[in-house]
Amino acid sequence: MTDQARPRTVLLRGGEVHTPADPFATAMVVEGGSVAWVGTEGAADSFADGVDEVIHLEGALVTPAFTDAHVHTTATGLALTGLDLTPAHSLADALSRIRAYAAARPTDRVLLGQGWDETTWPEGRPPSRAEVDAATGGRPLYASRVDAHSAVVTTSLADLVTGLAGRHGFAGEAPLTSDAHHAVRNAAYAALAPTQMAEARRAARARAAELGIGALHECAGPDISGEDDFTELLRLAAEEPGPRVIGYWGELVTGPKDVERVRALGAHGAAGDLCADGSVGSHTAHLTAPYADGSGTGNQYLDAAAIAAHVQACTEAGLQAGFHAIGDGAVRDVVAGVRSAAEALGLDRVRALRHRVEHAEMLTPDTIAGFAELALTASVQPGFDAAWGGAADMYAQRLGAERAATLNPFAALLRAGVPLAFGSDAPVTPLDPWGAIRAAAFHRTAEHRISVRAAFAAHTRGGWRAAGRDDAGVLVPGAPADYAVWETGELIVQVPDDRVANWSTDPRSGTPGLPDVGPEARLPVCRRTVLGGETVYAAP
């Protein structure tokens, strides 16, 4: 083999390497796009003269790159490059930010905002149509709520959608939900220049790389971002350096033609945000009992029969299926539907596809047992609890404190053997993998907390397993060389509470340590992200 054809080799040494292959590893050799060796400093000497490059880590931590298992990439980029209303502390502040943004972008065909949350405002209500009309001078504006399941829009944007008032989810001056929301969002995105969309996709992938994220599960669909956005994102990810994109297309599959269409789009599965319901914050999550602050039980977009038909068609085609389900009614329907498909096709055949459920927030002991029985992956977002959990915040306002305390039961899922994959649902909550690990380890309901080690696994290997790959998300010989280098403090073994057996916290156990992610700790800072042996981000 000539030198030109020989894979390039790199030795990283003098740090800490998080690997199950050696709990005391301080060095790693990468050959081409794969990990070739991990071990201790003494053994690294034998590689030093035969590699193309030696990287001195100077005590830095090397981990597998993170996988964010639920992202809306273009929308995340539009939030990064557009109007972020998350910091707004009141209705008046939100309107002021909209007014300033409109003045600063006089040539934009449509103004985009995201992230308002009226439950944190003293006024306790969202902006009215008249208020956003005044703030923008009548220009088209689409501003989605923090959960992205409702939005306020200006009259000029609403007028672009024929028959909007007759669509489900239109209620006069109230924020748009359901079909009305989807139609206006599609109109807003259609008005954007292609260059603005491309800029947003690049911005989101660049931000992910800066955070040590090596893979994004894009959760797209006809009512979310559209086919053109989905295929353009996959093309961009294939052609330009940056985080890998695994695409899911959220549309019902009923037969071979639908399967062919999903595959022609380049989708990994007919899953992601194929919505069985909506969200708690927008009162559209499907509940089995009414909301505590209203009379309804939310929206049932899919019943158990439709879910069963989708899972059966996908399973027969060898295609991964999945659903967005948040409320206990929606989660119940998903379990019932997948179980019906298993009864028709055989349990082992359904389990083998690792069908997935996004969010899965309101679970019961019965539905948790159903997830375990059916080998459903729970694709969950710890940032939701950090943002809205607790005794007085949004979940408690919408559901009452007792029901709110049952949400996001990560510990119970792990005890039942349910696979977890962590994500952000960005832009709903930001791309922030270490923040998600902190949120899971310090869940606002103590009984739902899991160890930092378990949370880390869910945000690295868990995402790859959710996509059907068991060889990635871990640094062992033969695995893909997808890793991140971190500036961090002392490594420790952090467990939920003192009821956990303390053998794993003893250094003699050989359990690899991880950074302290406690509420007061400084979270690690990414210095380099490498995918397939190629650097996609290096800190200045």
mmCIF file with all atom_site columns, N, CA and C in Angstrom, residues 405-460:
data_model
loop_
_atom_site.group_PDB
_atom_site.id
_atom_site.type_symbol
_atom_site.label_atom_id
_atom_site.label_alt_id
_atom_site.label_comp_id
_atom_site.label_asym_id
_atom_site.label_entity_id
_atom_site.label_seq_id
_atom_site.pdbx_PDB_ins_code
_atom_site.Cartn_x
_atom_site.Cartn_y
_atom_site.Cartn_z
_atom_site.occupancy
_atom_site.B_iso_or_equiv
_atom_site.pdbx_formal_charge
_atom_site.auth_seq_id
_atom_site.auth_comp_id
_atom_site.auth_asym_id
_atom_site.auth_atom_id
_atom_site.pdbx_PDB_model_num
ATOM 1   N N  . ALA A 1 405 ? -46.324 15.665 38.369 1.00 0.00 ? 405 ALA A N  1
ATOM 2   C CA . ALA A 1 405 ? -45.213 14.939 38.992 1.00 0.00 ? 405 ALA A CA 1
ATOM 3   C C  . ALA A 1 405 ? -44.976 13.570 38.370 1.00 0.00 ? 405 ALA A C  1
ATOM 4   N N  . THR A 1 406 ? -45.880 13.107 37.501 1.00 0.00 ? 406 THR A N  1
ATOM 5   C CA . THR A 1 406 ? -45.679 11.808 36.855 1.00 0.00 ? 406 THR A CA 1
ATOM 6   C C  . THR A 1 406 ? -44.925 11.926 35.535 1.00 0.00 ? 406 THR A C  1
ATOM 7   N N  . LEU A 1 407 ? -44.700 13.136 35.037 1.00 0.00 ? 407 LEU A N  1
ATOM 8   C CA . LEU A 1 407 ? -44.155 13.305 33.695 1.00 0.00 ? 407 LEU A CA 1
ATOM 9   C C  . LEU A 1 407 ? -42.663 12.964 33.615 1.00 0.00 ? 407 LEU A C  1
ATOM 10  N N  . ASN A 1 408 ? -42.277 12.447 32.458 1.00 0.00 ? 408 ASN A N  1
ATOM 11  C CA . ASN A 1 408 ? -40.874 12.140 32.139 1.00 0.00 ? 408 ASN A CA 1
ATOM 12  C C  . ASN A 1 408 ? -40.224 11.219 33.171 1.00 0.00 ? 408 ASN A C  1
ATOM 13  N N  . PRO A 1 409 ? -40.789 10.025 33.378 1.00 0.00 ? 409 PRO A N  1
ATOM 14  C CA . PRO A 1 409 ? -40.280 9.110  34.414 1.00 0.00 ? 409 PRO A CA 1
ATOM 15  C C  . PRO A 1 409 ? -39.094 8.281  33.907 1.00 0.00 ? 409 PRO A C  1
ATOM 16  N N  . PHE A 1 410 ? -37.950 8.927  33.749 1.00 0.00 ? 410 PHE A N  1
ATOM 17  C CA . PHE A 1 410 ? -36.786 8.264  33.149 1.00 0.00 ? 410 PHE A CA 1
ATOM 18  C C  . PHE A 1 410 ? -36.328 7.048  33.960 1.00 0.00 ? 410 PHE A C  1
ATOM 19  N N  . ALA A 1 411 ? -36.320 7.165  35.269 1.00 0.00 ? 411 ALA A N  1
ATOM 20  C CA . ALA A 1 411 ? -35.846 6.048  36.094 1.00 0.00 ? 411 ALA A CA 1
ATOM 21  C C  . ALA A 1 411 ? -36.733 4.821  35.920 1.00 0.00 ? 411 ALA A C  1
ATOM 22  N N  . ALA A 1 412 ? -38.045 5.021  35.888 1.00 0.00 ? 412 ALA A N  1
ATOM 23  C CA . ALA A 1 412 ? -38.955 3.885  35.722 1.00 0.00 ? 412 ALA A CA 1
ATOM 24  C C  . ALA A 1 412 ? -38.780 3.235  34.352 1.00 0.00 ? 412 ALA A C  1
ATOM 25  N N  . LEU A 1 413 ? -38.544 4.033  33.333 1.00 0.00 ? 413 LEU A N  1
ATOM 26  C CA . LEU A 1 413 ? -38.297 3.480  32.003 1.00 0.00 ? 413 LEU A CA 1
ATOM 27  C C  . LEU A 1 413 ? -37.041 2.617  32.003 1.00 0.00 ? 413 LEU A C  1
ATOM 28  N N  . LEU A 1 414 ? -35.972 3.110  32.604 1.00 0.00 ? 414 LEU A N  1
ATOM 29  C CA . LEU A 1 414 ? -34.731 2.326  32.645 1.00 0.00 ? 414 LEU A CA 1
ATOM 30  C C  . LEU A 1 414 ? -34.900 1.050  33.449 1.00 0.00 ? 414 LEU A C  1
ATOM 31  N N  . ARG A 1 415 ? -35.608 1.132  34.574 1.00 0.00 ? 415 ARG A N  1
ATOM 32  C CA . ARG A 1 415 ? -35.818 -0.075 35.387 1.00 0.00 ? 415 ARG A CA 1
ATOM 33  C C  . ARG A 1 415 ? -36.589 -1.137 34.607 1.00 0.00 ? 415 ARG A C  1
ATOM 34  N N  . ALA A 1 416 ? -37.475 -0.699 33.724 1.00 0.00 ? 416 ALA A N  1
ATOM 35  C CA . ALA A 1 416 ? -38.262 -1.643 32.935 1.00 0.00 ? 416 ALA A CA 1
ATOM 36  C C  . ALA A 1 416 ? -37.500 -2.171 31.719 1.00 0.00 ? 416 ALA A C  1
ATOM 37  N N  . GLY A 1 417 ? -36.313 -1.619 31.466 1.00 0.00 ? 417 GLY A N  1
ATOM 38  C CA . GLY A 1 417 ? -35.533 -2.065 30.316 1.00 0.00 ? 417 GLY A CA 1
ATOM 39  C C  . GLY A 1 417 ? -35.894 -1.378 29.020 1.00 0.00 ? 417 GLY A C  1
ATOM 40  N N  . VAL A 1 418 ? -36.530 -0.219 29.099 1.00 0.00 ? 418 VAL A N  1
ATOM 41  C CA . VAL A 1 418 ? -36.899 0.525  27.896 1.00 0.00 ? 418 VAL A CA 1
ATOM 42  C C  . VAL A 1 418 ? -35.691 1.319  27.405 1.00 0.00 ? 418 VAL A C  1
ATOM 43  N N  . PRO A 1 419 ? -35.306 1.179  26.138 1.00 0.00 ? 419 PRO A N  1
ATOM 44  C CA . PRO A 1 419 ? -34.169 1.957  25.625 1.00 0.00 ? 419 PRO A CA 1
ATOM 45  C C  . PRO A 1 419 ? -34.497 3.442  25.592 1.00 0.00 ? 419 PRO A C  1
ATOM 46  N N  . LEU A 1 420 ? -33.555 4.264  26.044 1.00 0.00 ? 420 LEU A N  1
ATOM 47  C CA . LEU A 1 420 ? -33.712 5.710  26.031 1.00 0.00 ? 420 LEU A CA 1
ATOM 48  C C  . LEU A 1 420 ? -32.773 6.331  25.010 1.00 0.00 ? 420 LEU A C  1
ATOM 49  N N  . ALA A 1 421 ? -33.276 7.314  24.268 1.00 0.00 ? 421 ALA A N  1
ATOM 50  C CA . ALA A 1 421 ? -32.464 8.148  23.392 1.00 0.00 ? 421 ALA A CA 1
ATOM 51  C C  . ALA A 1 421 ? -32.792 9.593  23.724 1.00 0.00 ? 421 ALA A C  1
ATOM 52  N N  . PHE A 1 422 ? -31.764 10.381 24.019 1.00 0.00 ? 422 PHE A N  1
ATOM 53  C CA . PHE A 1 422 ? -31.977 11.765 24.446 1.00 0.00 ? 422 PHE A CA 1
ATOM 54  C C  . PHE A 1 422 ? -31.868 12.723 23.263 1.00 0.00 ? 422 PHE A C  1
ATOM 55  N N  . GLY A 1 423 ? -32.694 13.747 23.299 1.00 0.00 ? 423 GLY A N  1
ATOM 56  C CA . GLY A 1 423 ? -32.636 14.805 22.306 1.00 0.00 ? 423 GLY A CA 1
ATOM 57  C C  . GLY A 1 423 ? -33.125 16.100 22.907 1.00 0.00 ? 423 GLY A C  1
ATOM 58  N N  . SER A 1 424 ? -33.286 17.105 22.045 1.00 0.00 ? 424 SER A N  1
ATOM 59  C CA . SER A 1 424 ? -33.662 18.443 22.501 1.00 0.00 ? 424 SER A CA 1
ATOM 60  C C  . SER A 1 424 ? -35.008 18.907 21.974 1.00 0.00 ? 424 SER A C  1
ATOM 61  N N  . ASP A 1 425 ? -35.451 18.354 20.825 1.00 0.00 ? 425 ASP A N  1
ATOM 62  C CA . ASP A 1 425 ? -36.593 18.903 20.095 1.00 0.00 ? 425 ASP A CA 1
ATOM 63  C C  . ASP A 1 425 ? -36.303 20.337 19.686 1.00 0.00 ? 425 ASP A C  1
ATOM 64  N N  . ALA A 1 426 ? -35.020 20.679 19.510 1.00 0.00 ? 426 ALA A N  1
ATOM 65  C CA . ALA A 1 426 ? -34.665 22.041 19.101 1.00 0.00 ? 426 ALA A CA 1
ATOM 66  C C  . ALA A 1 426 ? -35.447 22.413 17.836 1.00 0.00 ? 426 ALA A C  1
ATOM 67  N N  . PRO A 1 427 ? -35.993 23.642 17.819 1.00 0.00 ? 427 PRO A N  1
ATOM 68  C CA . PRO A 1 427 ? -35.716 24.768 18.703 1.00 0.00 ? 427 PRO A CA 1
ATOM 69  C C  . PRO A 1 427 ? -36.605 24.870 19.938 1.00 0.00 ? 427 PRO A C  1
ATOM 70  N N  . VAL A 1 428 ? -37.393 23.826 20.250 1.00 0.00 ? 428 VAL A N  1
ATOM 71  C CA . VAL A 1 428 ? -38.282 23.892 21.414 1.00 0.00 ? 428 VAL A CA 1
ATOM 72  C C  . VAL A 1 428 ? -37.462 24.098 22.685 1.00 0.00 ? 428 VAL A C  1
ATOM 73  N N  . THR A 1 429 ? -36.454 23.244 22.902 1.00 0.00 ? 429 THR A N  1
ATOM 74  C CA . THR A 1 429 ? -35.413 23.554 23.880 1.00 0.00 ? 429 THR A CA 1
ATOM 75  C C  . THR A 1 429 ? -34.095 23.540 23.112 1.00 0.00 ? 429 THR A C  1
ATOM 76  N N  . PRO A 1 430 ? -33.099 24.262 23.568 1.00 0.00 ? 430 PRO A N  1
ATOM 77  C CA . PRO A 1 430 ? -31.890 24.433 22.753 1.00 0.00 ? 430 PRO A CA 1
ATOM 78  C C  . PRO A 1 430 ? -31.044 23.173 22.663 1.00 0.00 ? 430 PRO A C  1
ATOM 79  N N  . LEU A 1 431 ? -30.239 23.110 21.623 1.00 0.00 ? 431 LEU A N  1
ATOM 80  C CA . LEU A 1 431 ? -29.193 22.097 21.537 1.00 0.00 ? 431 LEU A CA 1
ATOM 81  C C  . LEU A 1 431 ? -28.280 22.281 22.743 1.00 0.00 ? 431 LEU A C  1
ATOM 82  N N  . ASP A 1 432 ? -28.177 21.275 23.588 1.00 0.00 ? 432 ASP A N  1
ATOM 83  C CA . ASP A 1 432 ? -27.413 21.428 24.836 1.00 0.00 ? 432 ASP A CA 1
ATOM 84  C C  . ASP A 1 432 ? -27.243 20.056 25.481 1.00 0.00 ? 432 ASP A C  1
ATOM 85  N N  . PRO A 1 433 ? -26.358 19.211 24.967 1.00 0.00 ? 433 PRO A N  1
ATOM 86  C CA . PRO A 1 433 ? -26.293 17.831 25.470 1.00 0.00 ? 433 PRO A CA 1
ATOM 87  C C  . PRO A 1 433 ? -25.906 17.716 26.938 1.00 0.00 ? 433 PRO A C  1
ATOM 88  N N  . TRP A 1 434 ? -24.909 18.467 27.390 1.00 0.00 ? 434 TRP A N  1
ATOM 89  C CA . TRP A 1 434 ? -24.542 18.366 28.805 1.00 0.00 ? 434 TRP A CA 1
ATOM 90  C C  . TRP A 1 434 ? -25.659 18.923 29.680 1.00 0.00 ? 434 TRP A C  1
ATOM 91  N N  . GLY A 1 435 ? -26.362 19.941 29.195 1.00 0.00 ? 435 GLY A N  1
ATOM 92  C CA . GLY A 1 435 ? -27.511 20.448 29.938 1.00 0.00 ? 435 GLY A CA 1
ATOM 93  C C  . GLY A 1 435 ? -28.614 19.418 30.055 1.00 0.00 ? 435 GLY A C  1
ATOM 94  N N  . ALA A 1 436 ? -28.812 18.617 28.993 1.00 0.00 ? 436 ALA A N  1
ATOM 95  C CA . ALA A 1 436 ? -29.819 17.549 29.044 1.00 0.00 ? 436 ALA A CA 1
ATOM 96  C C  . ALA A 1 436 ? -29.423 16.480 30.048 1.00 0.00 ? 436 ALA A C  1
ATOM 97  N N  . ILE A 1 437 ? -28.144 16.138 30.086 1.00 0.00 ? 437 ILE A N  1
ATOM 98  C CA . ILE A 1 437 ? -27.669 15.155 31.060 1.00 0.00 ? 437 ILE A CA 1
ATOM 99  C C  . ILE A 1 437 ? -27.889 15.673 32.483 1.00 0.00 ? 437 ILE A C  1
ATOM 100 N N  . ARG A 1 438 ? -27.580 16.954 32.700 1.00 0.00 ? 438 ARG A N  1
ATOM 101 C CA . ARG A 1 438 ? -27.852 17.558 34.011 1.00 0.00 ? 438 ARG A CA 1
ATOM 102 C C  . ARG A 1 438 ? -29.337 17.477 34.346 1.00 0.00 ? 438 ARG A C  1
ATOM 103 N N  . ALA A 1 439 ? -30.202 17.785 33.371 1.00 0.00 ? 439 ALA A N  1
ATOM 104 C CA . ALA A 1 439 ? -31.642 17.788 33.621 1.00 0.00 ? 439 ALA A CA 1
ATOM 105 C C  . ALA A 1 439 ? -32.151 16.403 33.991 1.00 0.00 ? 439 ALA A C  1
ATOM 106 N N  . ALA A 1 440 ? -31.584 15.352 33.396 1.00 0.00 ? 440 ALA A N  1
ATOM 107 C CA . ALA A 1 440 ? -32.007 13.986 33.719 1.00 0.00 ? 440 ALA A CA 1
ATOM 108 C C  . ALA A 1 440 ? -31.481 13.544 35.080 1.00 0.00 ? 440 ALA A C  1
ATOM 109 N N  . ALA A 1 441 ? -30.261 13.922 35.389 1.00 0.00 ? 441 ALA A N  1
ATOM 110 C CA . ALA A 1 441 ? -29.652 13.520 36.664 1.00 0.00 ? 441 ALA A CA 1
ATOM 111 C C  . ALA A 1 441 ? -30.214 14.311 37.843 1.00 0.00 ? 441 ALA A C  1
ATOM 112 N N  . PHE A 1 442 ? -30.713 15.515 37.559 1.00 0.00 ? 442 PHE A N  1
ATOM 113 C CA . PHE A 1 442 ? -31.282 16.361 38.613 1.00 0.00 ? 442 PHE A CA 1
ATOM 114 C C  . PHE A 1 442 ? -32.721 16.741 38.238 1.00 0.00 ? 442 PHE A C  1
ATOM 115 N N  . HIS A 1 443 ? -33.451 15.722 37.775 1.00 0.00 ? 443 HIS A N  1
ATOM 116 C CA . HIS A 1 443 ? -34.869 15.870 37.431 1.00 0.00 ? 443 HIS A CA 1
ATOM 117 C C  . HIS A 1 443 ? -35.588 16.575 38.580 1.00 0.00 ? 443 HIS A C  1
ATOM 118 N N  . ARG A 1 444 ? -36.551 17.427 38.246 1.00 0.00 ? 444 ARG A N  1
ATOM 119 C CA . ARG A 1 444 ? -37.228 18.204 39.285 1.00 0.00 ? 444 ARG A CA 1
ATOM 120 C C  . ARG A 1 444 ? -38.177 17.350 40.129 1.00 0.00 ? 444 ARG A C  1
ATOM 121 N N  . THR A 1 445 ? -38.453 16.124 39.666 1.00 0.00 ? 445 THR A N  1
ATOM 122 C CA . THR A 1 445 ? -39.134 15.131 40.494 1.00 0.00 ? 445 THR A CA 1
ATOM 123 C C  . THR A 1 445 ? -38.096 14.074 40.843 1.00 0.00 ? 445 THR A C  1
ATOM 124 N N  . ALA A 1 446 ? -37.689 14.011 42.083 1.00 0.00 ? 446 ALA A N  1
ATOM 125 C CA . ALA A 1 446 ? -36.513 13.232 42.473 1.00 0.00 ? 446 ALA A CA 1
ATOM 126 C C  . ALA A 1 446 ? -36.609 11.762 42.075 1.00 0.00 ? 446 ALA A C  1
ATOM 127 N N  . GLU A 1 447 ? -37.792 11.172 42.146 1.00 0.00 ? 447 GLU A N  1
ATOM 128 C CA . GLU A 1 447 ? -37.908 9.736  41.863 1.00 0.00 ? 447 GLU A CA 1
ATOM 129 C C  . GLU A 1 447 ? -37.639 9.397  40.398 1.00 0.00 ? 447 GLU A C  1
ATOM 130 N N  . HIS A 1 448 ? -37.631 10.390 39.520 1.00 0.00 ? 448 HIS A N  1
ATOM 131 C CA . HIS A 1 448 ? -37.401 10.150 38.091 1.00 0.00 ? 448 HIS A CA 1
ATOM 132 C C  . HIS A 1 448 ? -35.940 10.336 37.691 1.00 0.00 ? 448 HIS A C  1
ATOM 133 N N  . ARG A 1 449 ? -35.062 10.661 38.635 1.00 0.00 ? 449 ARG A N  1
ATOM 134 C CA . ARG A 1 449 ? -33.666 10.926 38.311 1.00 0.00 ? 449 ARG A CA 1
ATOM 135 C C  . ARG A 1 449 ? -32.919 9.650  37.941 1.00 0.00 ? 449 ARG A C  1
ATOM 136 N N  . ILE A 1 450 ? -31.944 9.796  37.044 1.00 0.00 ? 450 ILE A N  1
ATOM 137 C CA . ILE A 1 450 ? -31.080 8.680  36.669 1.00 0.00 ? 450 ILE A CA 1
ATOM 138 C C  . ILE A 1 450 ? -29.629 9.120  36.836 1.00 0.00 ? 450 ILE A C  1
ATOM 139 N N  . SER A 1 451 ? -28.724 8.170  36.802 1.00 0.00 ? 451 SER A N  1
ATOM 140 C CA . SER A 1 451 ? -27.313 8.499  36.978 1.00 0.00 ? 451 SER A CA 1
ATOM 141 C C  . SER A 1 451 ? -26.791 9.267  35.769 1.00 0.00 ? 451 SER A C  1
ATOM 142 N N  . VAL A 1 452 ? -25.730 10.009 35.982 1.00 0.00 ? 452 VAL A N  1
ATOM 143 C CA . VAL A 1 452 ? -25.082 10.729 34.881 1.00 0.00 ? 452 VAL A CA 1
ATOM 144 C C  . VAL A 1 452 ? -24.586 9.735  33.833 1.00 0.00 ? 452 VAL A C  1
ATOM 145 N N  . ARG A 1 453 ? -24.107 8.606  34.290 1.00 0.00 ? 453 ARG A N  1
ATOM 146 C CA . ARG A 1 453 ? -23.620 7.586  33.350 1.00 0.00 ? 453 ARG A CA 1
ATOM 147 C C  . ARG A 1 453 ? -24.737 7.095  32.439 1.00 0.00 ? 453 ARG A C  1
ATOM 148 N N  . ALA A 1 454 ? -25.919 6.836  33.000 1.00 0.00 ? 454 ALA A N  1
ATOM 149 C CA . ALA A 1 454 ? -27.051 6.381  32.195 1.00 0.00 ? 454 ALA A CA 1
ATOM 150 C C  . ALA A 1 454 ? -27.521 7.477  31.244 1.00 0.00 ? 454 ALA A C  1
ATOM 151 N N  . ALA A 1 455 ? -27.531 8.716  31.729 1.00 0.00 ? 455 ALA A N  1
ATOM 152 C CA . ALA A 1 455 ? -27.948 9.825  30.881 1.00 0.00 ? 455 ALA A CA 1
ATOM 153 C C  . ALA A 1 455 ? -26.958 10.035 29.740 1.00 0.00 ? 455 ALA A C  1
ATOM 154 N N  . PHE A 1 456 ? -25.670 9.919  30.041 1.00 0.00 ? 456 PHE A N  1
ATOM 155 C CA . PHE A 1 456 ? -24.643 10.065 29.007 1.00 0.00 ? 456 PHE A CA 1
ATOM 156 C C  . PHE A 1 456 ? -24.809 8.988  27.935 1.00 0.00 ? 456 PHE A C  1
ATOM 157 N N  . ALA A 1 457 ? -25.064 7.765  28.359 1.00 0.00 ? 457 ALA A N  1
ATOM 158 C CA . ALA A 1 457 ? -25.270 6.676  27.394 1.00 0.00 ? 457 ALA A CA 1
ATOM 159 C C  . ALA A 1 457 ? -26.485 6.946  26.511 1.00 0.00 ? 457 ALA A C  1
ATOM 160 N N  . ALA A 1 458 ? -27.546 7.503  27.091 1.00 0.00 ? 458 ALA A N  1
ATOM 161 C CA . ALA A 1 458 ? -28.754 7.792  26.312 1.00 0.00 ? 458 ALA A CA 1
ATOM 162 C C  . ALA A 1 458 ? -28.519 8.881  25.280 1.00 0.00 ? 458 ALA A C  1
ATOM 163 N N  . HIS A 1 459 ? -27.536 9.762  25.537 1.00 0.00 ? 459 HIS A N  1
ATOM 164 C CA . HIS A 1 459 ? -27.275 10.871 24.620 1.00 0.00 ? 459 HIS A CA 1
ATOM 165 C C  . HIS A 1 459 ? -26.145 10.565 23.640 1.00 0.00 ? 459 HIS A C  1
ATOM 166 N N  . THR A 1 460 ? -25.535 9.412  23.772 1.00 0.00 ? 460 THR A N  1
ATOM 167 C CA . THR A 1 460 ? -24.467 9.019  22.844 1.00 0.00 ? 460 THR A CA 1
ATOM 168 C C  . THR A 1 460 ? -24.874 7.723  22.137 1.00 0.00 ? 460 THR A C  1
#
